[in-house]
PDB file of C-alpha atoms and ligand atoms in Angstrom:
ATOM      1  CA  UNK A   1      -0.792 -16.004   0.147  1.00 96.00           C
ATOM      2  CA  UNK A   2      -3.471 -15.545   2.779  1.00 98.00           C
ATOM      3  CA  UNK A   3      -6.828 -14.169   1.597  1.00 98.00           C
ATOM      4  CA  UNK A   4      -9.267 -12.752   4.160  1.00 98.00           C
ATOM      5  CA  UNK A   5     -12.812 -11.873   3.070  1.00 98.00           C
ATOM      6  CA  UNK A   6     -14.650  -9.577   5.517  1.00 98.00           C
ATOM      7  CA  UNK A   7     -16.462  -6.218   5.723  1.00 98.00           C
ATOM      8  CA  UNK A   8     -14.195  -3.220   5.099  1.00 97.00           C
ATOM      9  CA  UNK A   9     -14.154  -2.032   8.707  1.00 97.00           C
ATOM     10  CA  UNK A  10     -13.066  -5.482   9.928  1.00 97.00           C
ATOM     11  CA  UNK A  11     -10.282  -5.522   7.340  1.00 98.00           C
ATOM     12  CA  UNK A  12      -9.047  -2.164   8.588  1.00 98.00           C
ATOM     13  CA  UNK A  13      -9.014  -3.468  12.167  1.00 98.00           C
ATOM     14  CA  UNK A  14      -7.043  -6.564  11.108  1.00 97.00           C
ATOM     15  CA  UNK A  15      -4.423  -4.467   9.323  1.00 98.00           C
ATOM     16  CA  UNK A  16      -4.194  -2.031  12.260  1.00 98.00           C
ATOM     17  CA  UNK A  17      -3.835  -4.946  14.684  1.00 97.00           C
ATOM     18  CA  UNK A  18      -0.917  -6.308  12.655  1.00 98.00           C
ATOM     19  CA  UNK A  19       0.758  -2.892  12.689  1.00 98.00           C
ATOM     20  CA  UNK A  20       0.125  -2.439  16.404  1.00 98.00           C
ATOM     21  CA  UNK A  21       1.523  -5.906  17.175  1.00 98.00           C
ATOM     22  CA  UNK A  22       4.637  -5.056  15.164  1.00 98.00           C
ATOM     23  CA  UNK A  23       5.134  -1.685  16.901  1.00 98.00           C
ATOM     24  CA  UNK A  24       4.618  -3.169  20.370  1.00 98.00           C
ATOM     25  CA  UNK A  25       7.182  -5.869  19.556  1.00 97.00           C
ATOM     26  CA  UNK A  26       9.574  -3.549  17.747  1.00 98.00           C
ATOM     27  CA  UNK A  27       8.963   0.175  18.429  1.00 98.00           C
ATOM     28  CA  UNK A  28      11.621   1.135  15.862  1.00 98.00           C
ATOM     29  CA  UNK A  29       9.858  -0.850  13.113  1.00 98.00           C
ATOM     30  CA  UNK A  30       9.910   0.317   9.507  1.00 98.00           C
ATOM     31  CA  UNK A  31       6.431   0.736   8.015  1.00 98.00           C
ATOM     32  CA  UNK A  32       5.662   0.960   4.313  1.00 98.00           C
ATOM     33  CA  UNK A  33       2.880   3.484   3.705  1.00 98.00           C
ATOM     34  CA  UNK A  34       0.331   3.508   0.902  1.00 98.00           C
ATOM     35  CA  UNK A  35      -1.883   6.363  -0.240  1.00 95.00           C
ATOM     36  CA  UNK A  36      -5.278   6.149  -1.928  1.00 89.00           C
ATOM     37  CA  UNK A  37      -8.639   5.421  -0.384  1.00 93.00           C
ATOM     38  CA  UNK A  38      -7.957   1.750   0.459  1.00 95.00           C
ATOM     39  CA  UNK A  39      -5.771   2.312   3.562  1.00 97.00           C
ATOM     40  CA  UNK A  40      -7.681   5.301   4.924  1.00 97.00           C
ATOM     41  CA  UNK A  41      -9.758   3.282   7.416  1.00 98.00           C
ATOM     42  CA  UNK A  42      -6.538   1.612   8.616  1.00 98.00           C
ATOM     43  CA  UNK A  43      -5.072   5.037   9.320  1.00 98.00           C
ATOM     44  CA  UNK A  44      -8.265   6.050  11.148  1.00 98.00           C
ATOM     45  CA  UNK A  45      -8.000   2.928  13.289  1.00 98.00           C
ATOM     46  CA  UNK A  46      -4.308   3.549  14.029  1.00 98.00           C
ATOM     47  CA  UNK A  47      -5.047   7.161  15.006  1.00 98.00           C
ATOM     48  CA  UNK A  48      -7.772   5.887  17.340  1.00 98.00           C
ATOM     49  CA  UNK A  49      -5.403   3.358  18.902  1.00 98.00           C
ATOM     50  CA  UNK A  50      -2.830   6.120  19.385  1.00 98.00           C
ATOM     51  CA  UNK A  51      -5.376   8.405  21.095  1.00 98.00           C
ATOM     52  CA  UNK A  52      -7.103   5.756  23.196  1.00 97.00           C
ATOM     53  CA  UNK A  53      -4.536   2.998  23.629  1.00 94.00           C
ATOM     54  CA  UNK A  54      -1.213   4.797  23.686  1.00 94.00           C
ATOM     55  CA  UNK A  55       0.063   3.221  20.484  1.00 98.00           C
ATOM     56  CA  UNK A  56       3.256   5.113  19.677  1.00 98.00           C
ATOM     57  CA  UNK A  57       5.037   5.816  16.384  1.00 98.00           C
ATOM     58  CA  UNK A  58       7.739   7.922  18.044  1.00 98.00           C
ATOM     59  CA  UNK A  59      10.565   5.553  17.148  1.00 98.00           C
ATOM     60  CA  UNK A  60       9.114   4.087  13.947  1.00 98.00           C
ATOM     61  CA  UNK A  61      10.265   4.901  10.438  1.00 98.00           C
ATOM     62  CA  UNK A  62       7.926   5.255   7.476  1.00 98.00           C
ATOM     63  CA  UNK A  63       8.579   4.944   3.749  1.00 98.00           C
ATOM     64  CA  UNK A  64       5.984   5.847   1.181  1.00 98.00           C
ATOM     65  CA  UNK A  65       5.416   3.787  -1.927  1.00 98.00           C
ATOM     66  CA  UNK A  66       5.281   6.531  -4.487  1.00 98.00           C
ATOM     67  CA  UNK A  67       4.898  10.204  -5.335  1.00 98.00           C
ATOM     68  CA  UNK A  68       3.636  12.335  -8.203  1.00 98.00           C
ATOM     69  CA  UNK A  69       6.259  14.211 -10.199  1.00 98.00           C
ATOM     70  CA  UNK A  70       5.990  17.972 -10.207  1.00 97.00           C
ATOM     71  CA  UNK A  71       3.153  18.676  -7.754  1.00 97.00           C
ATOM     72  CA  UNK A  72       3.930  21.829  -5.765  1.00 97.00           C
ATOM     73  CA  UNK A  73       5.291  21.310  -2.249  1.00 97.00           C
ATOM     74  CA  UNK A  74       2.046  22.583  -0.706  1.00 97.00           C
ATOM     75  CA  UNK A  75      -0.328  20.761  -3.083  1.00 97.00           C
ATOM     76  CA  UNK A  76      -2.831  18.809  -0.955  1.00 97.00           C
ATOM     77  CA  UNK A  77      -2.620  15.774  -3.287  1.00 97.00           C
ATOM     78  CA  UNK A  78       1.146  15.548  -3.095  1.00 98.00           C
ATOM     79  CA  UNK A  79       1.464  12.128  -1.466  1.00 97.00           C
ATOM     80  CA  UNK A  80       3.835  13.446   1.187  1.00 97.00           C
ATOM     81  CA  UNK A  81       1.090  15.852   2.291  1.00 98.00           C
ATOM     82  CA  UNK A  82      -1.592  13.163   2.031  1.00 97.00           C
ATOM     83  CA  UNK A  83       0.360  10.837   4.325  1.00 98.00           C
ATOM     84  CA  UNK A  84       1.060  13.681   6.767  1.00 98.00           C
ATOM     85  CA  UNK A  85      -2.659  14.464   6.980  1.00 97.00           C
ATOM     86  CA  UNK A  86      -3.932  10.869   6.915  1.00 97.00           C
ATOM     87  CA  UNK A  87      -1.639   9.426   9.566  1.00 98.00           C
ATOM     88  CA  UNK A  88       1.688  11.066  10.518  1.00 98.00           C
ATOM     89  CA  UNK A  89       0.221  14.276  11.999  1.00 98.00           C
ATOM     90  CA  UNK A  90      -2.567  12.388  13.770  1.00 98.00           C
ATOM     91  CA  UNK A  91      -0.095  10.395  15.846  1.00 98.00           C
ATOM     92  CA  UNK A  92       3.253  11.071  17.533  1.00 98.00           C
ATOM     93  CA  UNK A  93       5.304  10.462  14.400  1.00 98.00           C
ATOM     94  CA  UNK A  94       8.222  12.916  13.972  1.00 98.00           C
ATOM     95  CA  UNK A  95       8.001  14.386  10.443  1.00 96.00           C
ATOM     96  CA  UNK A  96      11.607  13.565   9.600  1.00 97.00           C
ATOM     97  CA  UNK A  97      10.986   9.855  10.218  1.00 98.00           C
ATOM     98  CA  UNK A  98       8.522   9.585   7.329  1.00 98.00           C
ATOM     99  CA  UNK A  99       9.963   9.775   3.843  1.00 97.00           C
ATOM    100  CA  UNK A 100       8.859   9.504   0.247  1.00 98.00           C
ATOM    101  CA  UNK A 101      10.575   9.703  -3.107  1.00 98.00           C
ATOM    102  CA  UNK A 102      11.226  13.342  -4.034  1.00 97.00           C
ATOM    103  CA  UNK A 103       8.993  14.206  -6.963  1.00 98.00           C
ATOM    104  CA  UNK A 104      10.350  17.773  -7.024  1.00 98.00           C
ATOM    105  CA  UNK A 105      14.039  16.822  -7.329  1.00 98.00           C
ATOM    106  CA  UNK A 106      15.966  18.364 -10.208  1.00 97.00           C
ATOM    107  CA  UNK A 107      17.616  14.981 -10.817  1.00 98.00           C
ATOM    108  CA  UNK A 108      14.787  12.446 -10.526  1.00 98.00           C
ATOM    109  CA  UNK A 109      16.989   9.397 -11.226  1.00 98.00           C
ATOM    110  CA  UNK A 110      19.359  10.421  -8.438  1.00 98.00           C
ATOM    111  CA  UNK A 111      16.353  10.917  -6.125  1.00 98.00           C
ATOM    112  CA  UNK A 112      15.186   7.361  -6.897  1.00 98.00           C
ATOM    113  CA  UNK A 113      18.629   5.910  -6.180  1.00 98.00           C
ATOM    114  CA  UNK A 114      18.828   7.910  -2.930  1.00 98.00           C
ATOM    115  CA  UNK A 115      15.434   6.569  -1.902  1.00 98.00           C
ATOM    116  CA  UNK A 116      16.518   2.965  -2.453  1.00 98.00           C
ATOM    117  CA  UNK A 117      19.590   3.637  -0.295  1.00 98.00           C
ATOM    118  CA  UNK A 118      17.483   5.210   2.465  1.00 98.00           C
ATOM    119  CA  UNK A 119      15.214   2.151   2.654  1.00 98.00           C
ATOM    120  CA  UNK A 120      18.212  -0.190   2.739  1.00 98.00           C
ATOM    121  CA  UNK A 121      19.971   1.953   5.386  1.00 98.00           C
ATOM    122  CA  UNK A 122      16.855   1.710   7.580  1.00 98.00           C
ATOM    123  CA  UNK A 123      17.117  -2.074   7.402  1.00 98.00           C
ATOM    124  CA  UNK A 124      14.274  -2.606   4.912  1.00 98.00           C
ATOM    125  CA  UNK A 125      10.527  -2.430   5.394  1.00 98.00           C
ATOM    126  CA  UNK A 126       8.950  -4.678   8.051  1.00 98.00           C
ATOM    127  CA  UNK A 127       5.310  -4.314   6.986  1.00 98.00           C
ATOM    128  CA  UNK A 128       4.173  -2.794   3.705  1.00 98.00           C
ATOM    129  CA  UNK A 129       0.576  -1.606   3.307  1.00 98.00           C
ATOM    130  CA  UNK A 130      -0.676  -1.756  -0.272  1.00 98.00           C
ATOM    131  CA  UNK A 131      -3.732  -0.912  -2.328  1.00 98.00           C
ATOM    132  CA  UNK A 132      -4.290  -2.078  -5.879  1.00 97.00           C
ATOM    133  CA  UNK A 133      -5.275  -0.155  -8.992  1.00 94.00           C
ATOM    134  CA  UNK A 134      -8.127  -1.346 -11.199  1.00 93.00           C
ATOM    135  CA  UNK A 135      -5.468  -2.205 -13.804  1.00 93.00           C
ATOM    136  CA  UNK A 136      -3.570  -4.333 -11.285  1.00 96.00           C
ATOM    137  CA  UNK A 137      -0.870  -1.813 -10.388  1.00 96.00           C
ATOM    138  CA  UNK A 138       0.666  -1.697  -6.925  1.00 98.00           C
ATOM    139  CA  UNK A 139       2.302   1.555  -5.871  1.00 98.00           C
ATOM    140  CA  UNK A 140       2.492   3.064  -9.386  1.00 97.00           C
ATOM    141  CA  UNK A 141       3.912   0.013 -11.132  1.00 97.00           C
ATOM    142  CA  UNK A 142       1.695   0.113 -14.166  1.00 95.00           C
ATOM    143  CA  UNK A 143       1.094  -2.882 -16.479  1.00 97.00           C
ATOM    144  CA  UNK A 144       4.307  -3.728 -18.289  1.00 97.00           C
ATOM    145  CA  UNK A 145       6.490  -2.965 -15.267  1.00 98.00           C
ATOM    146  CA  UNK A 146       9.461  -5.263 -14.807  1.00 98.00           C
ATOM    147  CA  UNK A 147       8.763  -7.691 -11.997  1.00 98.00           C
ATOM    148  CA  UNK A 148      12.320  -6.946 -10.787  1.00 98.00           C
ATOM    149  CA  UNK A 149      12.012  -3.140 -11.045  1.00 98.00           C
ATOM    150  CA  UNK A 150      13.482  -0.701  -8.517  1.00 98.00           C
ATOM    151  CA  UNK A 151      12.420   2.846  -7.590  1.00 98.00           C
ATOM    152  CA  UNK A 152      12.160   4.842 -10.823  1.00 98.00           C
ATOM    153  CA  UNK A 153      10.140   7.315 -12.848  1.00 98.00           C
ATOM    154  CA  UNK A 154       6.983   5.937 -14.507  1.00 97.00           C
ATOM    155  CA  UNK A 155       4.391   7.286 -16.914  1.00 97.00           C
ATOM    156  CA  UNK A 156       0.877   6.937 -15.528  1.00 96.00           C
ATOM    157  CA  UNK A 157      -1.680   5.135 -17.676  1.00 94.00           C
ATOM    158  CA  UNK A 158      -4.776   6.990 -18.809  1.00 95.00           C
ATOM    159  CA  UNK A 159      -6.820   4.536 -16.689  1.00 91.00           C
ATOM    160  CA  UNK A 160      -4.922   5.487 -13.522  1.00 91.00           C
ATOM    161  CA  UNK A 161      -5.197   9.204 -14.285  1.00 96.00           C
ATOM    162  CA  UNK A 162      -8.946   8.820 -14.835  1.00 95.00           C
ATOM    163  CA  UNK A 163      -9.268   6.758 -11.612  1.00 91.00           C
ATOM    164  CA  UNK A 164      -7.337   9.362  -9.616  1.00 94.00           C
ATOM    165  CA  UNK A 165      -9.088  12.400 -11.117  1.00 97.00           C
ATOM    166  CA  UNK A 166     -11.554  12.188  -8.213  1.00 95.00           C
ATOM    167  CA  UNK A 167      -8.793  13.600  -6.004  1.00 95.00           C
ATOM    168  CA  UNK A 168      -8.262  16.495  -8.461  1.00 97.00           C
ATOM    169  CA  UNK A 169     -11.769  18.016  -8.693  1.00 97.00           C
ATOM    170  CA  UNK A 170     -12.715  15.322 -11.206  1.00 97.00           C
ATOM    171  CA  UNK A 171     -10.385  16.920 -13.772  1.00 98.00           C
ATOM    172  CA  UNK A 172      -8.056  14.373 -15.386  1.00 98.00           C
ATOM    173  CA  UNK A 173      -5.917  17.175 -16.845  1.00 97.00           C
ATOM    174  CA  UNK A 174      -4.852  18.145 -13.327  1.00 97.00           C
ATOM    175  CA  UNK A 175      -3.548  14.628 -12.587  1.00 98.00           C
ATOM    176  CA  UNK A 176       0.211  14.533 -13.177  1.00 98.00           C
ATOM    177  CA  UNK A 177       1.439  12.405 -16.072  1.00 98.00           C
ATOM    178  CA  UNK A 178       4.477  10.991 -14.262  1.00 98.00           C
ATOM    179  CA  UNK A 179       5.381   9.633 -10.864  1.00 98.00           C
ATOM    180  CA  UNK A 180       8.232   8.125  -8.894  1.00 98.00           C
ATOM    181  CA  UNK A 181       7.470   4.695  -7.513  1.00 98.00           C
ATOM    182  CA  UNK A 182       9.127   1.947  -5.579  1.00 98.00           C
ATOM    183  CA  UNK A 183       9.682  -0.905  -8.013  1.00 98.00           C
ATOM    184  CA  UNK A 184       8.119  -4.329  -7.745  1.00 98.00           C
ATOM    185  CA  UNK A 185      11.521  -5.702  -6.755  1.00 98.00           C
ATOM    186  CA  UNK A 186      11.764  -3.050  -4.026  1.00 98.00           C
ATOM    187  CA  UNK A 187       8.288  -3.830  -2.669  1.00 98.00           C
ATOM    188  CA  UNK A 188       8.963  -7.568  -2.712  1.00 98.00           C
ATOM    189  CA  UNK A 189      11.834  -7.060  -0.245  1.00 98.00           C
ATOM    190  CA  UNK A 190       9.437  -5.916   2.482  1.00 98.00           C
ATOM    191  CA  UNK A 191       9.072  -8.672   5.060  1.00 98.00           C
ATOM    192  CA  UNK A 192       5.261  -8.674   5.151  1.00 98.00           C
ATOM    193  CA  UNK A 193       2.918  -7.371   2.446  1.00 98.00           C
ATOM    194  CA  UNK A 194      -0.631  -6.402   3.483  1.00 98.00           C
ATOM    195  CA  UNK A 195      -2.874  -5.446   0.562  1.00 98.00           C
ATOM    196  CA  UNK A 196      -6.386  -4.022   0.974  1.00 98.00           C
ATOM    197  CA  UNK A 197      -9.021  -3.891  -1.746  1.00 98.00           C
ATOM    198  CA  UNK A 198     -12.707  -3.077  -1.551  1.00 98.00           C
ATOM    199  CA  UNK A 199     -15.446  -2.676  -4.126  1.00 98.00           C
ATOM    200  CA  UNK A 200     -16.548  -4.489  -7.255  1.00 98.00           C
ATOM    201  CA  UNK A 201     -14.306  -2.318  -9.448  1.00 97.00           C
ATOM    202  CA  UNK A 202     -11.320  -4.100  -7.854  1.00 98.00           C
ATOM    203  CA  UNK A 203     -12.692  -7.650  -8.351  1.00 98.00           C
ATOM    204  CA  UNK A 204     -10.864  -8.450 -11.590  1.00 98.00           C
ATOM    205  CA  UNK A 205      -7.542  -7.053 -10.315  1.00 98.00           C
ATOM    206  CA  UNK A 206      -7.927  -9.095  -7.100  1.00 98.00           C
ATOM    207  CA  UNK A 207      -8.751 -12.259  -9.058  1.00 98.00           C
ATOM    208  CA  UNK A 208      -5.643 -11.779 -11.205  1.00 98.00           C
ATOM    209  CA  UNK A 209      -3.482 -10.949  -8.178  1.00 98.00           C
ATOM    210  CA  UNK A 210      -4.444 -14.081  -6.273  1.00 98.00           C
ATOM    211  CA  UNK A 211      -5.283 -16.592  -8.984  1.00 98.00           C
ATOM    212  CA  UNK A 212      -4.016 -15.312 -12.325  1.00 98.00           C
ATOM    213  CA  UNK A 213      -0.792 -16.254 -14.056  1.00 98.00           C
ATOM    214  CA  UNK A 214       2.172 -14.153 -12.894  1.00 98.00           C
ATOM    215  CA  UNK A 215       2.576 -11.505 -15.540  1.00 98.00           C
ATOM    216  CA  UNK A 216       3.771  -7.941 -16.053  1.00 98.00           C
ATOM    217  CA  UNK A 217       0.308  -7.321 -17.504  1.00 98.00           C
ATOM    218  CA  UNK A 218      -1.073  -7.540 -13.936  1.00 98.00           C
ATOM    219  CA  UNK A 219       1.888  -6.260 -11.873  1.00 98.00           C
ATOM    220  CA  UNK A 220       0.381  -7.228  -8.491  1.00 98.00           C
ATOM    221  CA  UNK A 221       0.668 -10.909  -9.480  1.00 98.00           C
ATOM    222  CA  UNK A 222       4.342 -10.721  -8.486  1.00 98.00           C
ATOM    223  CA  UNK A 223       3.052 -10.994  -4.898  1.00 98.00           C
ATOM    224  CA  UNK A 224       2.431 -14.699  -5.533  1.00 98.00           C
ATOM    225  CA  UNK A 225       6.204 -15.088  -5.093  1.00 98.00           C
ATOM    226  CA  UNK A 226       6.192 -13.423  -1.663  1.00 98.00           C
ATOM    227  CA  UNK A 227       6.500 -15.765   1.336  1.00 98.00           C
ATOM    228  CA  UNK A 228       4.311 -13.582   3.591  1.00 98.00           C
ATOM    229  CA  UNK A 229       1.578 -11.796   1.669  1.00 98.00           C
ATOM    230  CA  UNK A 230      -1.871 -11.043   3.092  1.00 98.00           C
ATOM    231  CA  UNK A 231      -4.759  -9.957   0.875  1.00 98.00           C
ATOM    232  CA  UNK A 232      -7.671  -8.307   2.705  1.00 98.00           C
ATOM    233  CA  UNK A 233     -10.812  -7.965   0.581  1.00 98.00           C
ATOM    234  CA  UNK A 234     -14.487  -7.235   1.056  1.00 98.00           C
ATOM    235  CA  UNK A 235     -17.248  -9.342  -0.532  1.00 98.00           C
ATOM    236  CA  UNK A 236     -17.435  -7.135  -3.628  1.00 98.00           C
ATOM    237  CA  UNK A 237     -13.690  -7.218  -4.301  1.00 98.00           C
ATOM    238  CA  UNK A 238     -13.732 -10.997  -3.688  1.00 98.00           C
ATOM    239  CA  UNK A 239     -16.627 -11.591  -6.074  1.00 98.00           C
ATOM    240  CA  UNK A 240     -14.466 -12.991  -8.884  1.00 98.00           C
ATOM    241  CA  UNK A 241     -12.283 -15.271  -6.745  1.00 98.00           C
ATOM    242  CA  UNK A 242     -12.643 -18.878  -7.893  1.00 98.00           C
ATOM    243  CA  UNK A 243     -11.499 -20.366  -4.594  1.00 98.00           C
ATOM    244  CA  UNK A 244     -13.341 -17.953  -2.290  1.00 98.00           C
ATOM    245  CA  UNK A 245     -14.945 -20.717  -0.220  1.00 98.00           C
ATOM    246  CA  UNK A 246     -11.554 -22.339   0.387  1.00 98.00           C
ATOM    247  CA  UNK A 247     -10.048 -19.001   1.530  1.00 98.00           C
ATOM    248  CA  UNK A 248     -12.993 -18.520   3.925  1.00 97.00           C
ATOM    249  CA  UNK A 249     -12.660 -22.045   5.283  1.00 97.00           C
ATOM    250  CA  UNK A 250      -8.907 -21.603   5.795  1.00 96.00           C
ATOM    251  CA  UNK A 251      -9.290 -18.285   7.601  1.00 96.00           C
ATOM    252  CA  UNK A 252     -12.228 -19.493   9.724  1.00 94.00           C
ATOM    253  CA  UNK A 253     -10.195 -22.428  11.014  1.00 94.00           C
ATOM    254  CA  UNK A 254      -7.158 -20.303  11.866  1.00 93.00           C
ATOM    255  CA  UNK A 255      -6.410 -19.917  15.603  1.00 90.00           C
ATOM    256  CA  UNK A 256      -7.410 -16.429  16.776  1.00 83.00           C
ATOM    257  CA  UNK A 257      -4.021 -15.801  18.436  1.00 84.00           C
ATOM    258  CA  UNK A 258      -2.115 -16.224  15.214  1.00 87.00           C
ATOM    259  CA  UNK A 259      -2.654 -12.777  13.644  1.00 89.00           C
ATOM    260  CA  UNK A 260      -1.937 -12.007  10.005  1.00 94.00           C
TER     261      UNK A 260
HETATM  262  C1  GLP B   3      -3.034   4.876  -6.596  1.00 80.39           C
HETATM  263  C2  GLP B   3      -1.783   4.636  -5.733  1.00 80.39           C
HETATM  264  C3  GLP B   3      -1.692   3.218  -5.272  1.00 80.39           C
HETATM  265  C4  GLP B   3      -3.062   2.792  -4.817  1.00 80.39           C
HETATM  266  C5  GLP B   3      -3.998   2.690  -5.979  1.00 80.39           C
HETATM  267  C6  GLP B   3      -5.441   2.386  -5.591  1.00 80.39           C
HETATM  268  O1  GLP B   3      -2.793   5.263  -7.880  1.00 80.39           O
HETATM  269  N1  GLP B   3      -0.533   5.013  -6.330  1.00 80.39           N
HETATM  270  O2  GLP B   3      -0.728   3.113  -4.230  1.00 80.39           O
HETATM  271  O3  GLP B   3      -2.989   1.532  -4.215  1.00 80.39           O
HETATM  272  O4  GLP B   3      -3.932   3.826  -6.800  1.00 80.39           O
HETATM  273  O5  GLP B   3      -6.049   3.499  -5.024  1.00 80.39           O
HETATM  274  P1  GLP B   3      -7.378   3.448  -4.166  1.00 80.39           P
HETATM  275  O6  GLP B   3      -7.022   2.750  -2.906  1.00 80.39           O
HETATM  276  O7  GLP B   3      -7.743   4.872  -3.940  1.00 80.39           O
HETATM  277  O8  GLP B   3      -8.358   2.712  -4.989  1.00 80.39           O
END
């Protein structure tokens, strides 16, 4: 696992550079998209590179990590709408090439199975962007999730609903109780995982992710088994890392041409 400690804006540039390099190499690449505040500067940087540098998403495919169950089709916090506003509509990405699990399906289990098939039919995800919850969840795989789980319905923890209430006028009652999420096993099949975390409130989750024992209690720890995982953190999110100076030394001595 590679750990990079830098200011948030630099982290966003690094992630955007990795995505741009992938799209220039493979215009039909499959990108895994995360919602939440962590990737928003990455999306800003990608939109800038589209406008100023001609970076194109016209042939790319996008798969979202997760979706709330039951939010109305036009609800601004429905993740499909969030991703459209944050990135897809800011670049040349045809709407039908970006998909998420269908949280409004009448048969949610069938929707999850269909989503797994769609990802497999696209050839799997090349680069998956990730954030991390304060309780160590990735996508919406809450503590206790099977490390081998596939796309399924999950109950959100009270902690996650409280954390996400800021997107719902600060009212936790408006935050849905359930979601559909790619499983940890699904996420682990992506060829490159790029996780962003900023702020002191993420420090314990980041410490567990990178240095803790692999455990369903901290679902992100499953990433320790991934052969190509990159963890991008600011000073505050890195503040509990025991081996921070080693990660800095390793990254500082890396050849600039190598990329993430
Ligand atoms: C949400 C999302 C996750 C996200 C996490 C952290 O609940 N389902 O995909 O990574 O919480 O969010 P943020 O980046 O806003 O802190």
